[in-house]
mmCIF file of C-alpha atoms in Angstrom:
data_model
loop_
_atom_site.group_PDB
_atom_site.id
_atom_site.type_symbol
_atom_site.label_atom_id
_atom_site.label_comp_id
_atom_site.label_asym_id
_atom_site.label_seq_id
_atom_site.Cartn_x
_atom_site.Cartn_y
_atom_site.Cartn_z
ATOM 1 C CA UNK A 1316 12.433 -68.878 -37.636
ATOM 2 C CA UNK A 1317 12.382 -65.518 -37.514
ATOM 3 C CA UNK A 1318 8.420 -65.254 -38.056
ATOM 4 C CA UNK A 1319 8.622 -67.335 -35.031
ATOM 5 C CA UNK A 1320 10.168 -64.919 -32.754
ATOM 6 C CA UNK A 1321 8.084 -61.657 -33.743
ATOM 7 C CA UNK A 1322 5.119 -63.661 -33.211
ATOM 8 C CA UNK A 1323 6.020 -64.995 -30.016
ATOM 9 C CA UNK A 1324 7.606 -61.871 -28.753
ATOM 10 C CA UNK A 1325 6.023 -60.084 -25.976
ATOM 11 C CA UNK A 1326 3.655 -56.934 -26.312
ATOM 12 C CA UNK A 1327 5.438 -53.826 -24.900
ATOM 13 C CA UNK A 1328 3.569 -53.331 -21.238
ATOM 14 C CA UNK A 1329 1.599 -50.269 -20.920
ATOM 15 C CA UNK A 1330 2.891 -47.488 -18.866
ATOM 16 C CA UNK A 1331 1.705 -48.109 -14.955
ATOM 17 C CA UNK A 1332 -1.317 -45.615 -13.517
ATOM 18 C CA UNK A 1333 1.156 -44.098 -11.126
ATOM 19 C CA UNK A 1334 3.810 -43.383 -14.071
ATOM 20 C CA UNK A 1335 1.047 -42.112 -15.939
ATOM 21 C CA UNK A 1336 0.046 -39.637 -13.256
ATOM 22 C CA UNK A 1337 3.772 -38.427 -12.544
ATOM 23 C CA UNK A 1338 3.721 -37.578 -16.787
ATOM 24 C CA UNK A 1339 0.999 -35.857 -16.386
ATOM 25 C CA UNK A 1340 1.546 -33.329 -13.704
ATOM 26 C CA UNK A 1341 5.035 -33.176 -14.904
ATOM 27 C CA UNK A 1342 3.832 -31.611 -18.518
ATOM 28 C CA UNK A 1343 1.171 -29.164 -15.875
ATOM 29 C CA UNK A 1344 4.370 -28.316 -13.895
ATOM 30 C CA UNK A 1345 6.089 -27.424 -16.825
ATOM 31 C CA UNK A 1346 3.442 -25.427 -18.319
ATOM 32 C CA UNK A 1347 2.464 -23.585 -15.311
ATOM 33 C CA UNK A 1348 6.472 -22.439 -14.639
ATOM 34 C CA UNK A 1349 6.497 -21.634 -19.157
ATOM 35 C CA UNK A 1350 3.634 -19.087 -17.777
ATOM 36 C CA UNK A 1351 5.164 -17.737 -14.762
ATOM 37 C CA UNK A 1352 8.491 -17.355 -16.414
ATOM 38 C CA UNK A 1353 7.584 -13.518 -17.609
ATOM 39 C CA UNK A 1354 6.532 -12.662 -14.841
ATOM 40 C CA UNK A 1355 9.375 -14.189 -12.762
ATOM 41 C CA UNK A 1356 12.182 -12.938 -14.832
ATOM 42 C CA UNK A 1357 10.626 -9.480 -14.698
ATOM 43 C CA UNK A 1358 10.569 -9.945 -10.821
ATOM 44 C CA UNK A 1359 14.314 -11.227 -10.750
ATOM 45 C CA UNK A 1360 15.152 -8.241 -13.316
ATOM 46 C CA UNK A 1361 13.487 -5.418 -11.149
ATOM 47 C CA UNK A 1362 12.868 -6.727 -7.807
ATOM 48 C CA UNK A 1363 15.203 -9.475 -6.493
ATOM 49 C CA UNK A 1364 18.095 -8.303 -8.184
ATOM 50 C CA UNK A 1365 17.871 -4.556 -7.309
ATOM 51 C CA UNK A 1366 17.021 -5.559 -3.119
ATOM 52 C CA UNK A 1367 19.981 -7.649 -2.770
ATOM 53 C CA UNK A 1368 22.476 -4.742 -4.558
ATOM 54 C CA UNK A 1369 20.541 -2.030 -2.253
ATOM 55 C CA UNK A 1370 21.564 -4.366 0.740
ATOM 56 C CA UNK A 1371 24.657 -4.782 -0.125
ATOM 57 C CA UNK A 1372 24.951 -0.861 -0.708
ATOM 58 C CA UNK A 1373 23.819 -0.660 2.544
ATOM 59 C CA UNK A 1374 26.622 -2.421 4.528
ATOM 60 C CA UNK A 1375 28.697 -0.007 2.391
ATOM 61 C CA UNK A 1376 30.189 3.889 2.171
ATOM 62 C CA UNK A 1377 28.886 4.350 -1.255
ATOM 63 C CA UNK A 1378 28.719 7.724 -2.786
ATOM 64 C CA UNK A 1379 28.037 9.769 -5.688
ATOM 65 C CA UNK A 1380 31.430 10.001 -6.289
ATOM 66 C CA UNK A 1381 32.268 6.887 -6.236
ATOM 67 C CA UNK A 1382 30.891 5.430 -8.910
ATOM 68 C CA UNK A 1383 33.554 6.137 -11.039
ATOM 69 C CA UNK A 1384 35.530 3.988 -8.702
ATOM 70 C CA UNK A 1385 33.366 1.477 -7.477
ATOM 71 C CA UNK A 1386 36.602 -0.493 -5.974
ATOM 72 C CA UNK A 1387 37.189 2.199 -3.832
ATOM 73 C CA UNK A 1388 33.918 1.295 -1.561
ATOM 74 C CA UNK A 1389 34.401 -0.168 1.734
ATOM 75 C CA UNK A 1390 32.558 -2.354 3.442
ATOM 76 C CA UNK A 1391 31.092 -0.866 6.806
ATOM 77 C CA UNK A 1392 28.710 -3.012 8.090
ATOM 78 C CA UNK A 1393 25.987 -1.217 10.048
ATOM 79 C CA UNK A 1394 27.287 1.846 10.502
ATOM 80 C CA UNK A 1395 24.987 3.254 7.790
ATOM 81 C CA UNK A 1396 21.549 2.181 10.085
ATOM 82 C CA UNK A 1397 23.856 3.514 13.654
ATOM 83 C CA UNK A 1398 24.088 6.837 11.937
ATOM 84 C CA UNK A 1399 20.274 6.809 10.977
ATOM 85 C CA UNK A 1400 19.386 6.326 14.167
ATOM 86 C CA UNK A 1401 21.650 9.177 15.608
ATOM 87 C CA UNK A 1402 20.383 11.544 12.817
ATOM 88 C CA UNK A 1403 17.744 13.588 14.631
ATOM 89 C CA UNK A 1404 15.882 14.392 10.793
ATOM 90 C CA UNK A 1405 15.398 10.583 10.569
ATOM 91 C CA UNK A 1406 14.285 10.191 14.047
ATOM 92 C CA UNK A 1407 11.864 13.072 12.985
ATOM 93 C CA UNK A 1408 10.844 11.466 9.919
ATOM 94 C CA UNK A 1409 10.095 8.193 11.310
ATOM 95 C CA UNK A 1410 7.842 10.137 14.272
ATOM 96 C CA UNK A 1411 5.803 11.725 10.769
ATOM 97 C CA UNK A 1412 5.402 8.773 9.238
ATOM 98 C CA UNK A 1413 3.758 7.139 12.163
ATOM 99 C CA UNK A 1414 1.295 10.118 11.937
ATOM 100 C CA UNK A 1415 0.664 9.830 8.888
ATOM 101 C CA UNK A 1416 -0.887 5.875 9.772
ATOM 102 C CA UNK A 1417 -1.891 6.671 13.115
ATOM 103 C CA UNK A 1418 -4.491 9.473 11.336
ATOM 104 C CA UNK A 1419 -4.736 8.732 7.719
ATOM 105 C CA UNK A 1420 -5.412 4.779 7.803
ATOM 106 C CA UNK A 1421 -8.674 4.945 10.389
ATOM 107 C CA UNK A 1422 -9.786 8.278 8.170
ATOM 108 C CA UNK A 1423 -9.896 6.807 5.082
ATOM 109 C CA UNK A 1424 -11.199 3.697 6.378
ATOM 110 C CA UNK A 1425 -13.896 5.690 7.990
ATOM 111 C CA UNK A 1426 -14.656 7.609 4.983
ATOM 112 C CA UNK A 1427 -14.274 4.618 2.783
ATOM 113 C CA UNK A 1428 -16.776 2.192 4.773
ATOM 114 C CA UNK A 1429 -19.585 5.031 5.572
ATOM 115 C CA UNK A 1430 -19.503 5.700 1.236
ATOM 116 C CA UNK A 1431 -19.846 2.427 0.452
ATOM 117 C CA UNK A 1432 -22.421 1.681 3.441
ATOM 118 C CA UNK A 1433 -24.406 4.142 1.701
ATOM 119 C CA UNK A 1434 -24.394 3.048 -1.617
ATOM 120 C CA UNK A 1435 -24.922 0.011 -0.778
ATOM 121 C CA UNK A 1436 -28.284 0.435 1.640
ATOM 122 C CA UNK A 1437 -29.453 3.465 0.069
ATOM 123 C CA UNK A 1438 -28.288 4.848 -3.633
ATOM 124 C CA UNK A 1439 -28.293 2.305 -5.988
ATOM 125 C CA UNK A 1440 -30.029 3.628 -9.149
ATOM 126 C CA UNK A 1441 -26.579 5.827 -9.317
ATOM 127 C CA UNK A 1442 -24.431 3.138 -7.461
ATOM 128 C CA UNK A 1443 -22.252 3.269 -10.858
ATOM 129 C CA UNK A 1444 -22.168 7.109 -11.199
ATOM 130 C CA UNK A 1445 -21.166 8.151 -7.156
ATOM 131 C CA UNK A 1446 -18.887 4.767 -7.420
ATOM 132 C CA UNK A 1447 -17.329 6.766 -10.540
ATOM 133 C CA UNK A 1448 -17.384 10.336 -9.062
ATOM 134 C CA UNK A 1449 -15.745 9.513 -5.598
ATOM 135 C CA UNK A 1450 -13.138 6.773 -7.129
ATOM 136 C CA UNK A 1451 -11.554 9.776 -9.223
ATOM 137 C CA UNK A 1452 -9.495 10.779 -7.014
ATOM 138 C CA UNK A 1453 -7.515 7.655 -7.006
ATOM 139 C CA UNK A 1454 -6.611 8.205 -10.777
ATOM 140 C CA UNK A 1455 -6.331 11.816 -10.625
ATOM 141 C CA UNK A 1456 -2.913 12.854 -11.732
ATOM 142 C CA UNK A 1457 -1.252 13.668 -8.705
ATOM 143 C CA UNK A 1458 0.320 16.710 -9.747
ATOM 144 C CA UNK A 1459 -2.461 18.416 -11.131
ATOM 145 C CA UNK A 1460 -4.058 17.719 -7.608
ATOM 146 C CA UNK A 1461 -1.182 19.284 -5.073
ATOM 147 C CA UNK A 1462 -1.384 22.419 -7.516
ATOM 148 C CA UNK A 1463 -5.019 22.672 -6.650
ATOM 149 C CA UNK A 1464 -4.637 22.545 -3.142
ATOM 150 C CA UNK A 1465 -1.524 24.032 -2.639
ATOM 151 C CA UNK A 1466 -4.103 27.045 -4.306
ATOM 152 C CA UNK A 1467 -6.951 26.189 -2.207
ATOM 153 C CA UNK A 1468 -5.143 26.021 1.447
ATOM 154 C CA UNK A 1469 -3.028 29.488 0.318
ATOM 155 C CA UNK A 1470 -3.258 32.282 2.250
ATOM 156 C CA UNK A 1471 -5.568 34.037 -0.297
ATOM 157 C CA UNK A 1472 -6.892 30.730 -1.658
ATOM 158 C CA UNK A 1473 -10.299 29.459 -1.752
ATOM 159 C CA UNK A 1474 -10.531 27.708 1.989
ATOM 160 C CA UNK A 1475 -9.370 31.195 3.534
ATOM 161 C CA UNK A 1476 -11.956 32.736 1.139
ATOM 162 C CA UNK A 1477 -14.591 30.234 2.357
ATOM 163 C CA UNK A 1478 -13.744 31.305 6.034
ATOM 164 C CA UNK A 1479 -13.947 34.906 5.483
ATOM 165 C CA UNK A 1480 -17.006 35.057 4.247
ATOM 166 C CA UNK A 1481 -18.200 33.833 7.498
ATOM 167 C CA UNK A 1482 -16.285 35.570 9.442
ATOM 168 C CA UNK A 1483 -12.984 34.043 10.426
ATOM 169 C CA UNK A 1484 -9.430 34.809 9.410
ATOM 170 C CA UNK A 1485 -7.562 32.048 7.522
ATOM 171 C CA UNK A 1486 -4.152 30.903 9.314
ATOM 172 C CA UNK A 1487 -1.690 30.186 6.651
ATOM 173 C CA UNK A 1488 -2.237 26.680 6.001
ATOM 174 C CA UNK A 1489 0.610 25.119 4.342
ATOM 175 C CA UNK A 1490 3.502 27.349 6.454
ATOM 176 C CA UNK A 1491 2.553 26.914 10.023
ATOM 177 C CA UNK A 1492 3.813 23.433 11.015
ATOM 178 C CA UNK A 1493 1.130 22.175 13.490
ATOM 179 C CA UNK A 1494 -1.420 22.491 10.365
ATOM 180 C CA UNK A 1495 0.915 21.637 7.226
ATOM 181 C CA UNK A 1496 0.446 17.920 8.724
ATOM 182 C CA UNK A 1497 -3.112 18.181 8.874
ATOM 183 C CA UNK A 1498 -3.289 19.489 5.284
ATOM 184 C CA UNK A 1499 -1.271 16.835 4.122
ATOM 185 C CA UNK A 1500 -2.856 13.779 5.539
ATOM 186 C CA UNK A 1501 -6.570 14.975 4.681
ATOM 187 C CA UNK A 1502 -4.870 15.243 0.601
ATOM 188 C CA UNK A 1503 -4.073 11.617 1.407
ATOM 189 C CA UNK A 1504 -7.245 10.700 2.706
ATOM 190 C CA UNK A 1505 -8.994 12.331 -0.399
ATOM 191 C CA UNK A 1506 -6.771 10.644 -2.466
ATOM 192 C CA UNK A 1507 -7.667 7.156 -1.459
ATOM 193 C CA UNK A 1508 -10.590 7.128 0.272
ATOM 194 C CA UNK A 1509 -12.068 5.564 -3.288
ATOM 195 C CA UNK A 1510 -10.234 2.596 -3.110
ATOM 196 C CA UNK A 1511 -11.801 1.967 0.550
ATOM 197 C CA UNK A 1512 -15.104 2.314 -0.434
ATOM 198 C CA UNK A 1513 -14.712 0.019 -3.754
ATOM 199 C CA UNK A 1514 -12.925 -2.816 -1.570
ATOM 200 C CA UNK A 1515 -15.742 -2.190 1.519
ATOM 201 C CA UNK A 1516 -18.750 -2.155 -1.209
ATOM 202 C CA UNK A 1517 -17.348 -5.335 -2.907
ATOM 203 C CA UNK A 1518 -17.191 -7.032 0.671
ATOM 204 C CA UNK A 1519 -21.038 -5.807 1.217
ATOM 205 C CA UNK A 1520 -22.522 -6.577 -1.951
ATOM 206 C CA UNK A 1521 -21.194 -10.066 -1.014
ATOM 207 C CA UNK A 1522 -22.858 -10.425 2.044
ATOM 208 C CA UNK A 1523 -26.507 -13.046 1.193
ATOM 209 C CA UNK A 1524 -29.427 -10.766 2.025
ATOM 210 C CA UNK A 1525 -31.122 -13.835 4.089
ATOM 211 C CA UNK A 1526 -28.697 -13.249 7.001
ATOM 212 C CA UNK A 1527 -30.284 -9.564 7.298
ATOM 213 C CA UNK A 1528 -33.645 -10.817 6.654
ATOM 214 C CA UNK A 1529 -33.374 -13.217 8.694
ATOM 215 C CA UNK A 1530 -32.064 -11.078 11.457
ATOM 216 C CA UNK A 1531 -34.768 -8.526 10.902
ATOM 217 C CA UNK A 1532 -37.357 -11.196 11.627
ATOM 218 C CA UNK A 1533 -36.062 -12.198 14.486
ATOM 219 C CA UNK A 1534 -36.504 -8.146 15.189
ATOM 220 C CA UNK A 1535 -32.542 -7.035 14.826
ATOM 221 C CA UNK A 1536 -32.554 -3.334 13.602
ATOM 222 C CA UNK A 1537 -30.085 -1.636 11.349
ATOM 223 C CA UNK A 1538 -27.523 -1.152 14.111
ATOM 224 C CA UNK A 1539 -27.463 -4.209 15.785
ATOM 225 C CA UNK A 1540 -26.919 -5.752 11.858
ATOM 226 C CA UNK A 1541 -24.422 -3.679 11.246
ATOM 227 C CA UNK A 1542 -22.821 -4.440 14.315
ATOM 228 C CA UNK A 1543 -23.315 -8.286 14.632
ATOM 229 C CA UNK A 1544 -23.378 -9.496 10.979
ATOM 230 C CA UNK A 1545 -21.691 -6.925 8.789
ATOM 231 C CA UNK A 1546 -18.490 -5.565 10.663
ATOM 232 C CA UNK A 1547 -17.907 -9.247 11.419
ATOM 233 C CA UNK A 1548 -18.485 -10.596 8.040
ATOM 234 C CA UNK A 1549 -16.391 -7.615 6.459
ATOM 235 C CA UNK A 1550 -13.701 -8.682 9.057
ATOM 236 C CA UNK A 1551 -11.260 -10.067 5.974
ATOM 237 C CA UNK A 1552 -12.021 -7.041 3.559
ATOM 238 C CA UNK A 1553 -11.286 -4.825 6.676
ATOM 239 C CA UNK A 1554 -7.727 -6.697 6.839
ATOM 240 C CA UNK A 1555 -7.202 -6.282 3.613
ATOM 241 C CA UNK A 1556 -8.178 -2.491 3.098
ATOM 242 C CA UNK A 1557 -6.025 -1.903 6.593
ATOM 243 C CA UNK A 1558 -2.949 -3.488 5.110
ATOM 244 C CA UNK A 1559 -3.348 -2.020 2.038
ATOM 245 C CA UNK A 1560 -3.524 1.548 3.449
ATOM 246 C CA UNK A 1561 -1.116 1.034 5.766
ATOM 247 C CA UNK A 1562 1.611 0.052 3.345
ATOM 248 C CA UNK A 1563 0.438 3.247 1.557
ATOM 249 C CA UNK A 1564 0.960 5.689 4.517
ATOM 250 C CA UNK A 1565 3.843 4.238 5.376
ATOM 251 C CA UNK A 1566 5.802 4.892 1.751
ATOM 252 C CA UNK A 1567 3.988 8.229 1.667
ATOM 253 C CA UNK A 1568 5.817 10.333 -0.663
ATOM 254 C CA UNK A 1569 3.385 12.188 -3.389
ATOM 255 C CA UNK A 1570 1.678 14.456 -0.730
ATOM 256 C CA UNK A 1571 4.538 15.755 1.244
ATOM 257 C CA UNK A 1572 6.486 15.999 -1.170
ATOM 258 C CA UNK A 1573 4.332 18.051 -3.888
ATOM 259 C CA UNK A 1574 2.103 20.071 -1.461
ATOM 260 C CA UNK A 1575 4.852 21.314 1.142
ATOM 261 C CA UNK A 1576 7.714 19.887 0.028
ATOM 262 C CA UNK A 1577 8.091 18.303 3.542
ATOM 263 C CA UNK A 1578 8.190 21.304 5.154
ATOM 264 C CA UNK A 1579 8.047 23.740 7.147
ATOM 265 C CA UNK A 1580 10.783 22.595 9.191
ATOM 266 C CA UNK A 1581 10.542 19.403 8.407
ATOM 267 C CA UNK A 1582 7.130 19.010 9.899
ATOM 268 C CA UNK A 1583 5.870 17.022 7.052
ATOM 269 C CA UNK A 1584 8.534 14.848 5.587
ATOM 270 C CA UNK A 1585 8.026 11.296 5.761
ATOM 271 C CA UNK A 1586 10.545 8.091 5.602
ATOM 272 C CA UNK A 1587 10.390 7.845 2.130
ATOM 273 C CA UNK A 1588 11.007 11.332 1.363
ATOM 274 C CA UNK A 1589 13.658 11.009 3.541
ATOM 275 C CA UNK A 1590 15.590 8.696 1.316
ATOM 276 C CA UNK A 1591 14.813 10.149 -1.501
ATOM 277 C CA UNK A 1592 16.732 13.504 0.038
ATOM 278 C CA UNK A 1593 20.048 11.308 0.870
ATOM 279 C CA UNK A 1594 20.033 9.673 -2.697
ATOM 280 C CA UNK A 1595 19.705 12.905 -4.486
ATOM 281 C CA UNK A 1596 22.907 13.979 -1.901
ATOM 282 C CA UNK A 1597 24.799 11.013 -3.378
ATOM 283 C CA UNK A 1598 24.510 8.975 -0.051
ATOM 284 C CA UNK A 1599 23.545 5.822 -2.030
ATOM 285 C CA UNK A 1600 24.520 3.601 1.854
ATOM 286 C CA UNK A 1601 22.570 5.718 3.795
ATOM 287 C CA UNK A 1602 19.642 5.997 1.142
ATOM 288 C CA UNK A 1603 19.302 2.141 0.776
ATOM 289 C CA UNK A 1604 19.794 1.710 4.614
ATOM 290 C CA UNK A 1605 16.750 4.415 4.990
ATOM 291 C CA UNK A 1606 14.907 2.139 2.226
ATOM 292 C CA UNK A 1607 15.418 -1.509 4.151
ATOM 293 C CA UNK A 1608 14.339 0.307 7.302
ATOM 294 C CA UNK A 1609 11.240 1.132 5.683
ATOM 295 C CA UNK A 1610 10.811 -2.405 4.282
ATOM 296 C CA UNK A 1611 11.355 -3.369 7.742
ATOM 297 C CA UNK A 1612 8.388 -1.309 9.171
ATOM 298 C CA UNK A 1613 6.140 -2.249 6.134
ATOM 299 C CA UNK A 1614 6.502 -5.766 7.038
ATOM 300 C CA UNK A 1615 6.052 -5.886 10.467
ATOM 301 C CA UNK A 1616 3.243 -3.755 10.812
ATOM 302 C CA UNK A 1617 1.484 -5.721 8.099
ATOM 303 C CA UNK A 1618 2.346 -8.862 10.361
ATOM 304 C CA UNK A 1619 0.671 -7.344 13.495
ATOM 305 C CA UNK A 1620 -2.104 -6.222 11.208
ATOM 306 C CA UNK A 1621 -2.340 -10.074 9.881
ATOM 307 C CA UNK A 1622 -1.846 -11.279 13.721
ATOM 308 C CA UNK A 1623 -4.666 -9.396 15.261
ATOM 309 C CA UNK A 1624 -7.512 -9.334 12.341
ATOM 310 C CA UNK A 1625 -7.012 -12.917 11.324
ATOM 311 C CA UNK A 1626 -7.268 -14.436 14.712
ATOM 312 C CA UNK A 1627 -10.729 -12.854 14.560
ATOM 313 C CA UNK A 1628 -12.474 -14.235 11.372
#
């Protein structure tokens, strides 16, 4: 009898295709997330967490001395971003930082395209040795660099030198504040004019070399290439280069802050430097009110950036 009912008992049914499929990309789903999970606690840890405090510090009248009474902190709402906005430094600040992208984001653009133009056209036996030499700036220890210039733009440094010898009197670069900006933004434009030209000479070297032989057939010369097939095909490099920099100029700190200090008169402090003055004062509200602004800027001038370039490619 009971042979009888394991023989005749009925096979267990194999799993459906569709349950099959939902397994399957369950187990990817799981192993994708047991891969992002470093990187997504580290981002929780020292990104999502931190923001949402400094928010909340900024609705606040935090201060250096409070934090040995951290229940003694009121909750102010926006007062913090009113009085930014009524502080004539910040106003100031915020005029220097747009400067700083108005001038150094076309100039190292500029500088980056024309370098990688060239080595891609022209140079290429040493493609890897001028790609090497003019990307050192961008891992140059910053330090060591403002010390140089801060030498070279002196009043008895090597640019005043240079001028001398032909002639002209050096101004003192670095204390006369309608050419401390100057100073500052071409350091900046040295500084990352190298990562341009890598980005700009990735986006050429990717361009096929029938389109331009094709176009030179058809009797196109270099200009009207470079003008109807590369600046359009480079259009989604260019966006990202432009963001990129832009982002960059607009959380300037390094150069003001190491060559002139962000001075004279204030001529040369920037946003970020800005902040970083009212947290060393112990104004932790009005530091991480000065920061969200700045996230705020960052953000929307990378959405016009996205806006205008993208509705072109």
């Amino acid at each position: 009898m009971t042979a009888t009912l394991v023989r005749g008992a009925p096979e267990a049914a194999a799993p459906a295709p569709a349950t099959r499929h939902r397994v399957r990309r369950g187990r990817r789903t799981a192993v994708a997330w047991l891969f992002l999970a470093p990187f997504a606690l580290l981002f929780l840890l020292y990104t999502a967490v931190p923001t949402v405090a400094a928010l909340g510090f900024s609705l606040t009248d935090l201060r250096g001395a409070d934090l040995r009474t951290p229940f003694a902190v009121n909750f102010t709402g926006l007062d913090n971003y009113v009085r930014l906005f009524e502080d004539d430094s910040f106003r100031r600040d915020l005029l220097n930082t747009g400067v700083f992208v108005a001038v150094g984001v076309p100039l190292t653009m500029g500088a980056g395209f024309a370098l990688a133009l060239a080595l891609n056209s022209g140079i290429r036996r040493l493609r890897g040795v001028f790609r090497m030499v003019f990307f050192a700036p961008v891992v140059t220890n910053v330090v060591a660099v403002a010390l140089i210039w801060q030498y070279a733009f002196n009043t008895d440094g090597t640019v005043n030198k240079v001028l001398g010898a032909v002639g002209l009197a050096g101004p003192n670069w670095l204390d006369d504040p309608n050419l401390a900006m100057p100073v500052v933004i071409l350091l900046g434009v040295w500084r990352n004019f190298g990562t341009a030209m890598v980005l700009f000479l990735a986006g050429l070297q990717a361009v096929p070399r029938d389109v331009y032989e094709a176009a030179a057939l058809d009797g196109a010369g270099r200009r009207r290439q470079l003008r109807y097939i590369t600046l359009p095909l480079l259009l989604p490099t260019t966006l990202m280069v432009s963001v990129l920099l832009t982002v960059f100029y607009l959380q300037v700190f390094d150069e003001p802050y190491l060559l002139t200090g962000g001075g004279p008169l204030g001529s040369t402090e920037s946003v970020a430097l800005y902040t970083y003055r009212q947290f060393g004062a112990g104004e932790f509200g009005m530091s991480s009110a000065a920061s969200f602004v700045m996230l705020v800027l960052v953000a929307v001038v990378s959405l016009v950036q996205f806006r205008l370039l993208r509705s072109r490619t």
